[in-house]
Each structure stands twice: as C-alpha cells, then as structure tokens.
PDB file of C-alpha atoms in Angstrom:
ATOM      1  CA  MET A   1      -0.390  -0.037   0.040  1.00  0.00           C
ATOM      2  CA  PHE A   2       2.959   2.559   0.934  1.00  0.00           C
ATOM      3  CA  ALA A   3       4.533   1.571  -2.708  1.00  0.00           C
ATOM      4  CA  CYS A   4       1.919   2.783  -4.507  1.00  0.00           C
ATOM      5  CA  THR A   5       2.768   5.581  -6.796  1.00  0.00           C
ATOM      6  CA  GLU A   6      -0.441   6.979  -7.942  1.00  0.00           C
ATOM      7  CA  PRO A   7      -1.406  10.238  -5.599  1.00  0.00           C
ATOM      8  CA  ILE A   8      -4.936  10.168  -4.351  1.00  0.00           C
ATOM      9  CA  ILE A   9      -5.305  13.436  -6.653  1.00  0.00           C
ATOM     10  CA  ASN A  10      -3.614  13.047 -10.044  1.00  0.00           C
ATOM     11  CA  VAL A  11      -5.276  15.352 -12.858  1.00  0.00           C
ATOM     12  CA  ASN A  12      -3.587  16.052 -15.712  1.00  0.00           C
ATOM     13  CA  LEU A  13      -3.465  19.526 -17.177  1.00  0.00           C
ATOM     14  CA  PRO A  14      -3.383  20.500 -20.864  1.00  0.00           C
ATOM     15  CA  PRO A  15      -0.424  22.039 -22.329  1.00  0.00           C
ATOM     16  CA  PRO A  16      -0.134  26.224 -21.889  1.00  0.00           C
ATOM     17  CA  ILE A  17      -0.302  28.404 -24.776  1.00  0.00           C
ATOM     18  CA  LEU A  18       2.903  29.547 -25.832  1.00  0.00           C
ATOM     19  CA  ILE A  19       3.400  33.141 -26.409  1.00  0.00           C
ATOM     20  CA  PRO A  20       6.737  34.943 -27.714  1.00  0.00           C
ATOM     21  CA  ASP A  21       8.991  35.876 -24.872  1.00  0.00           C
ATOM     22  CA  ILE A  22       8.604  39.633 -25.085  1.00  0.00           C
ATOM     23  CA  TYR A  23       4.824  39.700 -25.215  1.00  0.00           C
ATOM     24  CA  PHE A  24       4.892  37.130 -22.337  1.00  0.00           C
ATOM     25  CA  ALA A  25       7.194  39.326 -19.875  1.00  0.00           C
ATOM     26  CA  SER A  26       5.539  42.640 -21.292  1.00  0.00           C
ATOM     27  CA  GLY A  27       2.334  41.240 -20.564  1.00  0.00           C
ATOM     28  CA  ASN A  28       3.280  40.250 -17.226  1.00  0.00           C
ATOM     29  CA  ALA A  29       4.696  44.011 -16.547  1.00  0.00           C
ATOM     30  CA  PHE A  30       1.087  45.457 -17.589  1.00  0.00           C
ATOM     31  CA  ILE A  31      -0.612  42.800 -15.119  1.00  0.00           C
ATOM     32  CA  ILE A  32       1.316  44.637 -12.392  1.00  0.00           C
ATOM     33  CA  TRP A  33       0.282  47.955 -13.182  1.00  0.00           C
ATOM     34  CA  LEU A  34      -3.263  46.963 -13.655  1.00  0.00           C
ATOM     35  CA  ASP A  35      -2.656  45.384 -10.078  1.00  0.00           C
ATOM     36  CA  TYR A  36      -1.953  49.016  -8.874  1.00  0.00           C
ATOM     37  CA  LEU A  37      -4.651  50.663 -10.819  1.00  0.00           C
ATOM     38  CA  ALA A  38      -7.278  48.305  -9.036  1.00  0.00           C
ATOM     39  CA  VAL A  39      -5.996  48.811  -5.703  1.00  0.00           C
ATOM     40  CA  ARG A  40      -6.597  52.803  -5.950  1.00  0.00           C
ATOM     41  CA  ARG A  41      -9.632  52.525  -8.168  1.00  0.00           C
ATOM     42  CA  LEU A  42     -11.657  49.056  -7.664  1.00  0.00           C
ATOM     43  CA  GLN A  43     -11.032  48.813  -3.601  1.00  0.00           C
ATOM     44  CA  PRO A  44     -12.931  51.400  -2.441  1.00  0.00           C
ATOM     45  CA  ILE A  45     -15.912  50.113  -4.867  1.00  0.00           C
ATOM     46  CA  ILE A  46     -15.785  46.272  -4.397  1.00  0.00           C
ATOM     47  CA  GLY A  47     -13.516  45.944  -0.943  1.00  0.00           C
ATOM     48  CA  ALA A  48     -10.153  44.820  -0.100  1.00  0.00           C
ATOM     49  CA  ILE A  49     -10.726  41.178   0.001  1.00  0.00           C
ATOM     50  CA  THR A  50     -12.753  40.780  -2.937  1.00  0.00           C
ATOM     51  CA  LEU A  51     -10.264  42.686  -4.953  1.00  0.00           C
ATOM     52  CA  ARG A  52      -7.317  40.661  -3.695  1.00  0.00           C
ATOM     53  CA  ILE A  53      -8.986  37.433  -4.884  1.00  0.00           C
ATOM     54  CA  LEU A  54      -9.761  38.516  -7.870  1.00  0.00           C
ATOM     55  CA  ILE A  55      -5.974  39.703  -8.461  1.00  0.00           C
ATOM     56  CA  VAL A  56      -5.200  35.988  -7.203  1.00  0.00           C
ATOM     57  CA  LEU A  57      -7.362  35.005  -9.616  1.00  0.00           C
ATOM     58  CA  ILE A  58      -5.893  36.666 -12.386  1.00  0.00           C
ATOM     59  CA  HIS A  59      -2.436  35.564 -11.774  1.00  0.00           C
ATOM     60  CA  VAL A  60      -3.114  32.168 -11.252  1.00  0.00           C
ATOM     61  CA  SER A  61      -4.954  31.863 -14.785  1.00  0.00           C
ATOM     62  CA  ILE A  62      -1.493  33.247 -16.493  1.00  0.00           C
ATOM     63  CA  SER A  63       0.547  30.892 -15.076  1.00  0.00           C
ATOM     64  CA  MET A  64      -1.925  27.825 -15.884  1.00  0.00           C
ATOM     65  CA  PHE A  65      -2.798  28.991 -19.423  1.00  0.00           C
ATOM     66  CA  PHE A  66       0.354  30.800 -21.169  1.00  0.00           C
ATOM     67  CA  ALA A  67       4.067  30.237 -20.963  1.00  0.00           C
ATOM     68  CA  CYS A  68       7.047  31.204 -23.105  1.00  0.00           C
ATOM     69  CA  PRO A  69       9.666  29.084 -25.143  1.00  0.00           C
ATOM     70  CA  THR A  70      12.431  30.416 -23.023  1.00  0.00           C
ATOM     71  CA  GLU A  71      12.294  27.877 -19.934  1.00  0.00           C
ATOM     72  CA  PHE A  72      14.501  30.277 -17.600  1.00  0.00           C
ATOM     73  CA  LEU A  73      12.130  33.200 -18.231  1.00  0.00           C
ATOM     74  CA  ASN A  74       9.426  31.037 -17.912  1.00  0.00           C
ATOM     75  CA  ALA A  75      10.442  29.762 -14.268  1.00  0.00           C
ATOM     76  CA  SER A  76      11.110  33.377 -13.458  1.00  0.00           C
ATOM     77  CA  MET A  77       7.698  34.656 -14.490  1.00  0.00           C
ATOM     78  CA  LEU A  78       5.729  32.086 -12.276  1.00  0.00           C
ATOM     79  CA  GLY A  79       7.555  33.483  -8.803  1.00  0.00           C
ATOM     80  CA  SER A  80       8.525  36.953  -9.811  1.00  0.00           C
ATOM     81  CA  PRO A  81       5.284  38.396 -10.892  1.00  0.00           C
ATOM     82  CA  TRP A  82       3.590  36.890  -7.389  1.00  0.00           C
ATOM     83  CA  TYR A  83       6.187  38.645  -5.132  1.00  0.00           C
ATOM     84  CA  ILE A  84       6.207  42.468  -7.337  1.00  0.00           C
ATOM     85  CA  ALA A  85       2.116  42.242  -6.983  1.00  0.00           C
ATOM     86  CA  SER A  86       2.162  41.199  -3.490  1.00  0.00           C
ATOM     87  CA  TYR A  87       4.120  44.087  -2.673  1.00  0.00           C
ATOM     88  CA  ILE A  88       2.493  46.829  -5.330  1.00  0.00           C
ATOM     89  CA  VAL A  89      -0.595  46.006  -3.888  1.00  0.00           C
ATOM     90  CA  HIS A  90       0.989  46.718  -0.441  1.00  0.00           C
ATOM     91  CA  PHE A  91       2.640  49.851  -1.265  1.00  0.00           C
ATOM     92  CA  ALA A  92      -0.552  51.139  -3.013  1.00  0.00           C
ATOM     93  CA  ASP A  93      -2.721  50.498  -0.600  1.00  0.00           C
ATOM     94  CA  LYS A  94      -0.729  53.053   1.555  1.00  0.00           C
ATOM     95  CA  ASN A  95      -0.924  55.748  -1.008  1.00  0.00           C
ATOM     96  CA  LEU A  96       1.968  55.664  -2.550  1.00  0.00           C
ATOM     97  CA  SER A  97       2.281  56.404  -6.530  1.00  0.00           C
ATOM     98  CA  PHE A  98       3.385  53.628  -8.973  1.00  0.00           C
ATOM     99  CA  ARG A  99       6.717  54.739  -9.127  1.00  0.00           C
ATOM    100  CA  GLU A 100       7.194  54.751  -5.141  1.00  0.00           C
ATOM    101  CA  SER A 101       5.859  51.408  -5.093  1.00  0.00           C
ATOM    102  CA  LEU A 102       8.508  50.186  -7.627  1.00  0.00           C
ATOM    103  CA  ILE A 103      11.236  51.760  -5.533  1.00  0.00           C
ATOM    104  CA  GLY A 104       9.504  50.162  -2.338  1.00  0.00           C
ATOM    105  CA  VAL A 105       9.657  46.696  -4.068  1.00  0.00           C
ATOM    106  CA  ALA A 106      13.206  47.240  -4.996  1.00  0.00           C
ATOM    107  CA  ASP A 107      14.028  47.916  -1.727  1.00  0.00           C
ATOM    108  CA  THR A 108      12.723  44.898  -0.220  1.00  0.00           C
ATOM    109  CA  LEU A 109      15.217  43.038  -2.324  1.00  0.00           C
ATOM    110  CA  LEU A 110      18.258  44.441  -0.809  1.00  0.00           C
ATOM    111  CA  VAL A 111      17.460  43.416   3.120  1.00  0.00           C
ATOM    112  CA  PHE A 112      20.275  45.006   5.062  1.00  0.00           C
ATOM    113  CA  GLN A 113      21.540  43.088   7.746  1.00  0.00           C
ATOM    114  CA  GLU A 114      21.861  44.643  11.379  1.00  0.00           C
ATOM    115  CA  THR A 115      25.843  43.567  12.659  1.00  0.00           C
ATOM    116  CA  LYS A 116      26.905  43.584  16.311  1.00  0.00           C
ATOM    117  CA  GLN A 117      30.211  44.566  15.781  1.00  0.00           C
ATOM    118  CA  GLU A 118      31.476  47.950  13.580  1.00  0.00           C
ATOM    119  CA  GLN A 119      32.887  46.600  10.177  1.00  0.00           C
ATOM    120  CA  SER A 120      34.700  48.540   8.183  1.00  0.00           C
ATOM    121  CA  ILE A 121      33.668  49.085   4.301  1.00  0.00           C
ATOM    122  CA  LYS A 122      36.450  46.998   3.444  1.00  0.00           C
ATOM    123  CA  GLN A 123      35.699  44.220   5.638  1.00  0.00           C
ATOM    124  CA  ILE A 124      31.996  44.766   4.386  1.00  0.00           C
ATOM    125  CA  ARG A 125      33.199  44.332   0.678  1.00  0.00           C
ATOM    126  CA  ILE A 126      35.521  41.688   1.301  1.00  0.00           C
ATOM    127  CA  GLN A 127      32.515  39.383   2.720  1.00  0.00           C
ATOM    128  CA  GLY A 128      30.278  40.545  -0.452  1.00  0.00           C
ATOM    129  CA  LEU A 129      33.369  38.539  -2.558  1.00  0.00           C
ATOM    130  CA  ALA A 130      32.965  35.543  -0.317  1.00  0.00           C
ATOM    131  CA  LYS A 131      29.181  35.844  -0.804  1.00  0.00           C
ATOM    132  CA  VAL A 132      30.044  35.673  -4.622  1.00  0.00           C
ATOM    133  CA  ALA A 133      32.184  33.080  -4.427  1.00  0.00           C
ATOM    134  CA  ARG A 134      29.906  31.103  -2.655  1.00  0.00           C
ATOM    135  CA  GLY A 135      27.582  31.621  -5.445  1.00  0.00           C
ATOM    136  CA  VAL A 136      30.134  30.607  -8.000  1.00  0.00           C
ATOM    137  CA  PHE A 137      30.979  27.416  -6.176  1.00  0.00           C
ATOM    138  CA  LYS A 138      27.200  26.647  -5.907  1.00  0.00           C
ATOM    139  CA  TRP A 139      26.562  27.239  -9.682  1.00  0.00           C
ATOM    140  CA  SER A 140      29.664  25.373 -10.475  1.00  0.00           C
ATOM    141  CA  LEU A 141      28.411  22.393  -8.393  1.00  0.00           C
ATOM    142  CA  MET A 142      25.085  22.180 -10.109  1.00  0.00           C
ATOM    143  CA  LYS A 143      26.449  22.213 -13.711  1.00  0.00           C
ATOM    144  CA  SER A 144      29.302  19.864 -12.959  1.00  0.00           C
ATOM    145  CA  ALA A 145      27.864  17.320 -10.783  1.00  0.00           C
ATOM    146  CA  VAL A 146      24.110  17.698  -9.816  1.00  0.00           C
ATOM    147  CA  ASP A 147      22.645  17.891 -13.698  1.00  0.00           C
ATOM    148  CA  ARG A 148      25.021  15.035 -14.611  1.00  0.00           C
ATOM    149  CA  TRP A 149      23.416  12.920 -11.761  1.00  0.00           C
ATOM    150  CA  LEU A 150      19.913  13.747 -12.703  1.00  0.00           C
ATOM    151  CA  PRO A 151      18.728  11.792 -15.354  1.00  0.00           C
ATOM    152  CA  TYR A 152      16.622  13.354 -18.511  1.00  0.00           C
ATOM    153  CA  GLY A 153      13.025  14.205 -17.437  1.00  0.00           C
ATOM    154  CA  TYR A 154      13.657  13.628 -13.803  1.00  0.00           C
ATOM    155  CA  SER A 155      10.428  15.905 -13.053  1.00  0.00           C
ATOM    156  CA  GLN A 156       8.238  13.478 -14.641  1.00  0.00           C
ATOM    157  CA  ARG A 157      10.286  10.298 -13.395  1.00  0.00           C
ATOM    158  CA  LEU A 158       9.727  11.383  -9.917  1.00  0.00           C
ATOM    159  CA  LEU A 159       5.647  11.329 -10.279  1.00  0.00           C
ATOM    160  CA  VAL A 160       5.811   7.657 -11.664  1.00  0.00           C
ATOM    161  CA  ILE A 161       8.497   5.788  -9.475  1.00  0.00           C
ATOM    162  CA  ASP A 162       7.483   4.345  -6.065  1.00  0.00           C
ATOM    163  CA  TYR A 163       7.436   6.775  -3.384  1.00  0.00           C
ATOM    164  CA  TRP A 164       9.578   4.882  -0.738  1.00  0.00           C
ATOM    165  CA  SER A 165      11.973   3.202  -3.333  1.00  0.00           C
ATOM    166  CA  VAL A 166      15.674   4.287  -3.108  1.00  0.00           C
ATOM    167  CA  GLU A 167      15.084   5.681  -6.267  1.00  0.00           C
ATOM    168  CA  SER A 168      12.622   8.364  -4.863  1.00  0.00           C
ATOM    169  CA  PHE A 169      14.739   9.301  -2.191  1.00  0.00           C
ATOM    170  CA  LEU A 170      17.780   9.827  -3.929  1.00  0.00           C
ATOM    171  CA  LEU A 171      16.213  11.675  -6.992  1.00  0.00           C
ATOM    172  CA  THR A 172      14.158  13.744  -4.229  1.00  0.00           C
ATOM    173  CA  ALA A 173      17.671  14.764  -2.690  1.00  0.00           C
ATOM    174  CA  LEU A 174      19.218  15.639  -5.891  1.00  0.00           C
ATOM    175  CA  ILE A 175      16.296  17.893  -6.810  1.00  0.00           C
ATOM    176  CA  GLY A 176      16.415  19.666  -3.424  1.00  0.00           C
ATOM    177  CA  LEU A 177      20.425  19.866  -3.827  1.00  0.00           C
ATOM    178  CA  LYS A 178      19.568  21.644  -7.377  1.00  0.00           C
ATOM    179  CA  VAL A 179      17.251  24.073  -5.936  1.00  0.00           C
ATOM    180  CA  TYR A 180      19.563  25.189  -3.401  1.00  0.00           C
ATOM    181  CA  CYS A 181      22.475  25.382  -6.099  1.00  0.00           C
ATOM    182  CA  ILE A 182      19.972  27.432  -8.263  1.00  0.00           C
ATOM    183  CA  MET A 183      19.692  29.679  -5.124  1.00  0.00           C
ATOM    184  CA  GLY A 184      23.436  30.591  -5.379  1.00  0.00           C
ATOM    185  CA  LEU A 185      22.068  33.065  -8.076  1.00  0.00           C
ATOM    186  CA  MET A 186      21.056  35.268  -5.139  1.00  0.00           C
ATOM    187  CA  ASP A 187      24.723  34.898  -3.516  1.00  0.00           C
ATOM    188  CA  LEU A 188      26.089  36.215  -6.523  1.00  0.00           C
ATOM    189  CA  LEU A 189      23.459  39.124  -6.606  1.00  0.00           C
ATOM    190  CA  THR A 190      23.903  39.819  -2.909  1.00  0.00           C
ATOM    191  CA  GLY A 191      27.481  39.622  -2.443  1.00  0.00           C
ATOM    192  CA  SER A 192      27.942  41.873  -5.990  1.00  0.00           C
ATOM    193  CA  PHE A 193      25.585  44.503  -4.019  1.00  0.00           C
ATOM    194  CA  GLN A 194      27.113  44.296  -0.657  1.00  0.00           C
ATOM    195  CA  PHE A 195      30.701  44.944  -2.904  1.00  0.00           C
ATOM    196  CA  MET A 196      29.647  47.790  -4.776  1.00  0.00           C
ATOM    197  CA  LEU A 197      27.639  49.401  -1.859  1.00  0.00           C
ATOM    198  CA  GLY A 198      29.689  48.910   0.813  1.00  0.00           C
ATOM    199  CA  VAL A 199      26.652  47.851   3.131  1.00  0.00           C
ATOM    200  CA  PRO A 200      26.095  44.485   4.748  1.00  0.00           C
ATOM    201  CA  ILE A 201      23.247  42.630   3.156  1.00  0.00           C
ATOM    202  CA  ILE A 202      21.525  39.821   4.700  1.00  0.00           C
ATOM    203  CA  ASP A 203      21.815  36.375   3.541  1.00  0.00           C
ATOM    204  CA  ILE A 204      19.368  34.436   1.525  1.00  0.00           C
ATOM    205  CA  PHE A 205      19.871  31.288   3.268  1.00  0.00           C
ATOM    206  CA  ASP A 206      21.676  30.827   6.664  1.00  0.00           C
ATOM    207  CA  SER A 207      23.144  27.343   6.421  1.00  0.00           C
ATOM    208  CA  PRO A 208      19.590  25.342   6.796  1.00  0.00           C
ATOM    209  CA  ILE A 209      21.377  22.021   6.791  1.00  0.00           C
ATOM    210  CA  LEU A 210      22.338  22.955  10.279  1.00  0.00           C
ATOM    211  CA  ALA A 211      18.829  23.901  11.125  1.00  0.00           C
ATOM    212  CA  HIS A 212      17.936  22.089  14.883  1.00  0.00           C
ATOM    213  CA  SER A 213      14.314  22.013  14.600  1.00  0.00           C
ATOM    214  CA  PRO A 214      11.279  23.004  11.691  1.00  0.00           C
ATOM    215  CA  ARG A 215      10.998  26.283  13.257  1.00  0.00           C
ATOM    216  CA  ASP A 216      14.362  26.793  13.132  1.00  0.00           C
ATOM    217  CA  PHE A 217      14.523  25.785   9.238  1.00  0.00           C
ATOM    218  CA  TRP A 218      11.512  27.856   8.230  1.00  0.00           C
ATOM    219  CA  SER A 219      11.879  30.971  10.271  1.00  0.00           C
ATOM    220  CA  ARG A 220      15.339  31.744  10.459  1.00  0.00           C
ATOM    221  CA  ARG A 221      17.431  29.669   7.527  1.00  0.00           C
ATOM    222  CA  TRP A 222      15.378  29.101   4.566  1.00  0.00           C
ATOM    223  CA  ASN A 223      14.549  31.519   2.291  1.00  0.00           C
ATOM    224  CA  ARG A 224      14.433  34.435   4.585  1.00  0.00           C
ATOM    225  CA  ILE A 225      12.934  37.102   1.720  1.00  0.00           C
ATOM    226  CA  VAL A 226      10.283  34.732   1.295  1.00  0.00           C
ATOM    227  CA  GLN A 227       9.829  34.643   4.940  1.00  0.00           C
ATOM    228  CA  LYS A 228       9.548  38.734   5.153  1.00  0.00           C
ATOM    229  CA  ILE A 229       7.187  38.701   2.590  1.00  0.00           C
ATOM    230  CA  PHE A 230       5.179  36.554   4.800  1.00  0.00           C
ATOM    231  CA  HIS A 231       5.498  38.167   7.708  1.00  0.00           C
ATOM    232  CA  ARG A 232       4.614  41.411   6.528  1.00  0.00           C
ATOM    233  CA  GLN A 233       1.545  40.358   4.164  1.00  0.00           C
ATOM    234  CA  ILE A 234       0.162  37.953   6.794  1.00  0.00           C
ATOM    235  CA  PHE A 235       1.170  38.741  10.001  1.00  0.00           C
ATOM    236  CA  THR A 236       1.784  42.423  10.196  1.00  0.00           C
ATOM    237  CA  ALA A 237      -1.251  42.951   8.173  1.00  0.00           C
ATOM    238  CA  SER A 238      -3.402  40.868   9.597  1.00  0.00           C
ATOM    239  CA  ILE A 239      -2.416  42.311  13.221  1.00  0.00           C
ATOM    240  CA  GLU A 240      -2.947  46.074  11.558  1.00  0.00           C
ATOM    241  CA  SER A 241      -6.632  45.021  10.060  1.00  0.00           C
ATOM    242  CA  ARG A 242      -7.400  43.313  13.072  1.00  0.00           C
ATOM    243  CA  ASN A 243      -6.722  46.385  15.252  1.00  0.00           C
ATOM    244  CA  SER A 244      -8.380  48.817  12.784  1.00  0.00           C
ATOM    245  CA  THR A 245     -11.501  46.652  12.997  1.00  0.00           C
ATOM    246  CA  ILE A 246     -11.383  46.394  16.536  1.00  0.00           C
ATOM    247  CA  LYS A 247     -11.404  50.246  16.848  1.00  0.00           C
ATOM    248  CA  VAL A 248     -14.476  50.360  14.853  1.00  0.00           C
ATOM    249  CA  THR A 249     -16.322  48.008  16.415  1.00  0.00           C
ATOM    250  CA  ASN A 250     -15.788  49.654  19.723  1.00  0.00           C
ATOM    251  CA  GLN A 251     -17.440  52.914  18.466  1.00  0.00           C
ATOM    252  CA  LYS A 252     -20.528  51.071  17.397  1.00  0.00           C
ATOM    253  CA  LYS A 253     -21.112  49.922  21.096  1.00  0.00           C
ATOM    254  CA  ASN A 254     -24.932  49.292  20.450  1.00  0.00           C
ATOM    255  CA  GLU A 255     -23.968  46.594  18.066  1.00  0.00           C
ATOM    256  CA  SER A 256     -23.598  43.144  18.548  1.00  0.00           C
ATOM    257  CA  ARG A 257     -21.474  40.735  16.257  1.00  0.00           C
ATOM    258  CA  PRO A 258     -20.186  37.891  18.224  1.00  0.00           C
ATOM    259  CA  SER A 259     -19.442  35.794  14.948  1.00  0.00           C
ATOM    260  CA  SER A 260     -17.113  38.441  13.898  1.00  0.00           C
ATOM    261  CA  SER A 261     -15.518  38.910  17.488  1.00  0.00           C
ATOM    262  CA  SER A 262     -14.711  35.093  17.472  1.00  0.00           C
ATOM    263  CA  TRP A 263     -13.228  35.298  13.991  1.00  0.00           C
ATOM    264  CA  LEU A 264     -10.907  38.062  14.652  1.00  0.00           C
ATOM    265  CA  GLN A 265     -10.117  36.109  18.422  1.00  0.00           C
ATOM    266  CA  CYS A 266      -9.301  33.190  15.861  1.00  0.00           C
ATOM    267  CA  TRP A 267      -6.930  34.991  13.412  1.00  0.00           C
ATOM    268  CA  SER A 268      -5.318  37.062  16.347  1.00  0.00           C
ATOM    269  CA  SER A 269      -3.321  33.845  17.566  1.00  0.00           C
ATOM    270  CA  SER A 270      -0.139  33.424  15.961  1.00  0.00           C
ATOM    271  CA  SER A 271      -0.301  29.797  15.738  1.00  0.00           C
ATOM    272  CA  ILE A 272      -3.530  30.178  13.142  1.00  0.00           C
ATOM    273  CA  ARG A 273      -1.806  32.924  11.069  1.00  0.00           C
ATOM    274  CA  GLY A 274       1.641  30.686  11.165  1.00  0.00           C
ATOM    275  CA  LEU A 275      -0.226  27.715   9.708  1.00  0.00           C
ATOM    276  CA  ALA A 276      -1.940  30.188   7.300  1.00  0.00           C
ATOM    277  CA  VAL A 277       1.401  30.934   5.829  1.00  0.00           C
ATOM    278  CA  PHE A 278       2.364  27.168   5.233  1.00  0.00           C
ATOM    279  CA  ILE A 279      -1.105  26.443   3.520  1.00  0.00           C
ATOM    280  CA  ILE A 280      -0.585  29.584   1.340  1.00  0.00           C
ATOM    281  CA  SER A 281       2.862  28.565   0.422  1.00  0.00           C
ATOM    282  CA  GLY A 282       1.770  24.917  -0.368  1.00  0.00           C
ATOM    283  CA  LEU A 283      -0.804  26.646  -2.587  1.00  0.00           C
ATOM    284  CA  PHE A 284       1.885  28.714  -4.112  1.00  0.00           C
ATOM    285  CA  HIS A 285       4.245  26.030  -4.442  1.00  0.00           C
ATOM    286  CA  GLU A 286       1.178  23.577  -6.036  1.00  0.00           C
ATOM    287  CA  ILE A 287       0.521  26.302  -8.348  1.00  0.00           C
ATOM    288  CA  VAL A 288       4.123  26.691 -10.102  1.00  0.00           C
ATOM    289  CA  LEU A 289       4.172  22.775 -10.125  1.00  0.00           C
ATOM    290  CA  MET A 290       1.474  22.657 -11.860  1.00  0.00           C
ATOM    291  CA  ALA A 291       2.365  25.485 -14.157  1.00  0.00           C
ATOM    292  CA  LEU A 292       5.481  23.275 -14.969  1.00  0.00           C
ATOM    293  CA  VAL A 293       4.573  19.694 -15.068  1.00  0.00           C
ATOM    294  CA  ARG A 294       1.171  20.364 -15.933  1.00  0.00           C
ATOM    295  CA  LYS A 295      -0.029  17.879 -13.119  1.00  0.00           C
ATOM    296  CA  MET A 296      -2.294  18.478 -10.212  1.00  0.00           C
ATOM    297  CA  THR A 297      -1.581  16.591  -7.283  1.00  0.00           C
ATOM    298  CA  PHE A 298      -1.998  18.707  -4.083  1.00  0.00           C
ATOM    299  CA  GLU A 299       1.114  17.095  -2.598  1.00  0.00           C
ATOM    300  CA  GLN A 300       2.867  19.879  -2.240  1.00  0.00           C
ATOM    301  CA  VAL A 301      -0.080  21.595   0.087  1.00  0.00           C
ATOM    302  CA  LEU A 302       0.040  18.829   2.043  1.00  0.00           C
ATOM    303  CA  PHE A 303       3.471  18.592   2.470  1.00  0.00           C
ATOM    304  CA  PHE A 304       3.523  22.791   3.776  1.00  0.00           C
ATOM    305  CA  THR A 305       0.554  21.979   6.070  1.00  0.00           C
ATOM    306  CA  LEU A 306       2.401  19.103   7.774  1.00  0.00           C
ATOM    307  CA  HIS A 307       5.525  21.249   8.356  1.00  0.00           C
ATOM    308  CA  GLY A 308       3.466  23.886   9.743  1.00  0.00           C
ATOM    309  CA  ILE A 309       1.472  21.257  11.950  1.00  0.00           C
ATOM    310  CA  ALA A 310       5.036  20.640  13.054  1.00  0.00           C
ATOM    311  CA  VAL A 311       5.584  24.145  13.870  1.00  0.00           C
ATOM    312  CA  TRP A 312       2.856  24.186  15.592  1.00  0.00           C
ATOM    313  CA  PHE A 313       3.598  21.019  17.752  1.00  0.00           C
ATOM    314  CA  GLU A 314       7.305  22.663  18.435  1.00  0.00           C
ATOM    315  CA  ILE A 315       5.730  26.100  19.346  1.00  0.00           C
ATOM    316  CA  LYS A 316       2.737  24.306  21.627  1.00  0.00           C
ATOM    317  CA  PHE A 317       4.962  21.602  23.452  1.00  0.00           C
ATOM    318  CA  GLY A 318       8.418  21.838  22.453  1.00  0.00           C
ATOM    319  CA  ASN A 319      11.601  24.155  23.586  1.00  0.00           C
ATOM    320  CA  SER A 320      11.493  26.975  21.383  1.00  0.00           C
ATOM    321  CA  VAL A 321      14.793  28.235  22.586  1.00  0.00           C
ATOM    322  CA  ARG A 322      17.753  27.682  20.219  1.00  0.00           C
ATOM    323  CA  PRO A 323      20.303  25.291  21.850  1.00  0.00           C
ATOM    324  CA  LYS A 324      23.312  27.292  23.379  1.00  0.00           C
ATOM    325  CA  VAL A 325      26.393  27.062  21.626  1.00  0.00           C
ATOM    326  CA  LEU A 326      29.714  26.261  23.522  1.00  0.00           C
ATOM    327  CA  ILE A 327      32.854  28.108  22.572  1.00  0.00           C
TER     328      ILE A 327
END
C-alpha cells in the first residue's frame, strides 16, 4: 500500500498556450500595473478582500494558461510577478505612487543586515566577494555534478516511481540540492551589491543544513526574503487589520456581532496565522509545479501543511529556545 505511486489526486492538465518571450514578459509587467490601478480605483468599490481574491485568480490564470518558449524566463515569471504584485498591492494600499511602489519593491530585495560589531567598508566588501565566490561554487557544483547525476526528464520520472523506493529518495535529495544550488544566484546578486554599496546585506539562506528543528529551518534559515514577505503580508497586515476592525467595532457600542469577534479572536492567534502561512505557501508551490509539469496532485499543499503542524507542535509543546553554542 505504501509503495503505491499514484497520488490520491492526479489530474493531467492541458499544455499551456505558448507566446513569444517579449509579449509574455511585457504582459506580466502590464498586469502588475493593472494591479496597482485596481487597488487605487476598484478597492473602494468592491472591497479589499474581494479585490485581492480577484488579483490572485488573475495571476493564477496567467500561470496556468500561458507560457513562453524560454525555460529560464518561464520559470522566473512563475514567481517574480507574485512577489512584485504582493508588494505593489501593499504599497498602493498606503497611497504611494506607482513609481514609489516600484522603488519600495526594489528596497525589499536588499535586506540590510544589522551587525553587532562595527565593520569597516573594506571588511564588508570582502564579505561580499566571499558571497560571490560561494554563489559561483554552488552554480559550478550544479553544472558539473548535480545536473549530470539527474536523469533526463527527472521531474516527470519522480511522479511515476514508487514513493518509498531508493530511487525516489535519491532523486528527491538531488532535486533539493539542485534548487539550493540555483539559489546560489542570489549569493551572486547580494554579494555583488554588498561589494558595490559597501553595506552588509542579509544572506537569503543561513546554513539550512544546520537547522535543529522545523521552526528553526523555516523561520530563520530557509529563504529569508520570502519569510519576510509572509511576515509583512500576513502577520503584520493581519494585526493591523484586526486592530483597526476592533477600533471600529468599539465605536459601535450598540451593535453586537459575536461571529465577527470570534473570527477576530481566532485570527489573532499567532499559531493560526503561522499555519495559514504554510498553507498559502503550499498553494503557491502547487501552482508553480502545476504550471511546470502540468499535473495537479495537491502534494505540495499537504507537504507544507504537515510542516506547519510540526512547527505548531514545536511551539506548543516543545522547547523553542535555540541550543546554546559552546565556544
């Protein structure tokens, strides 16, 4: 039973409509501009929640139905428009201009690191060059070793082999290593910026292999830029929304809305918001894989939901204090 390779949900999707690279890229840029206009013009009419659901559906539809011939551009367009659109909506909601919103998006890509000790510009630039070297090493490792070990059509192969087979475990480990090496491009970018600007820029990854728990892995070590997005868009935004809603509710003393207050009390829990982050992340990864391999299995949603539950158990029952390092 456990060796069954067929997922519970296994839906084959039709191939996407291929359009030229320039039209695909410019079309995504145009949609982001429409996102900004929608927040400024439509949100007062249809409401913030309805508008955001509409924006998500539009971006999901673009990912599902359209693609471009260039694989790298196609993969980039699966993630970057979501990132830019989420912040464009965030900044537009604060009455910033489109130009100011784009500058704000660019600022989020450069997460400056707070250092405990004063460092000279020379030291900071040397550390930037070290990041560049690390990125070159990761990229070289992927091209010289990992890509050679991966079989042709490995993404489709992974979907048809037995779950618990040795090949499945090895292939999964190699794909994870490939993804980590691809992220070495971020080391090249952040290291280059750190060298040119002379300011410390945070590492996207912080030695994830040394994580001592699920919470340590997801909260402190893996893809810290995306972690920052979820913290701002879900944690901070939900707290601000809750506080503003409570303020409005307190002004209406004669009205009683227990269902709304109970929902606010539930959403005010950091554990609930944390689990919501994992579910949303699972949906995002599911959409990306659906667009790439044209299969819908909801395994990504299950994977991230299970990790969210594991983190919740750690916070609720475990010791969330980081272990002391003996020097």
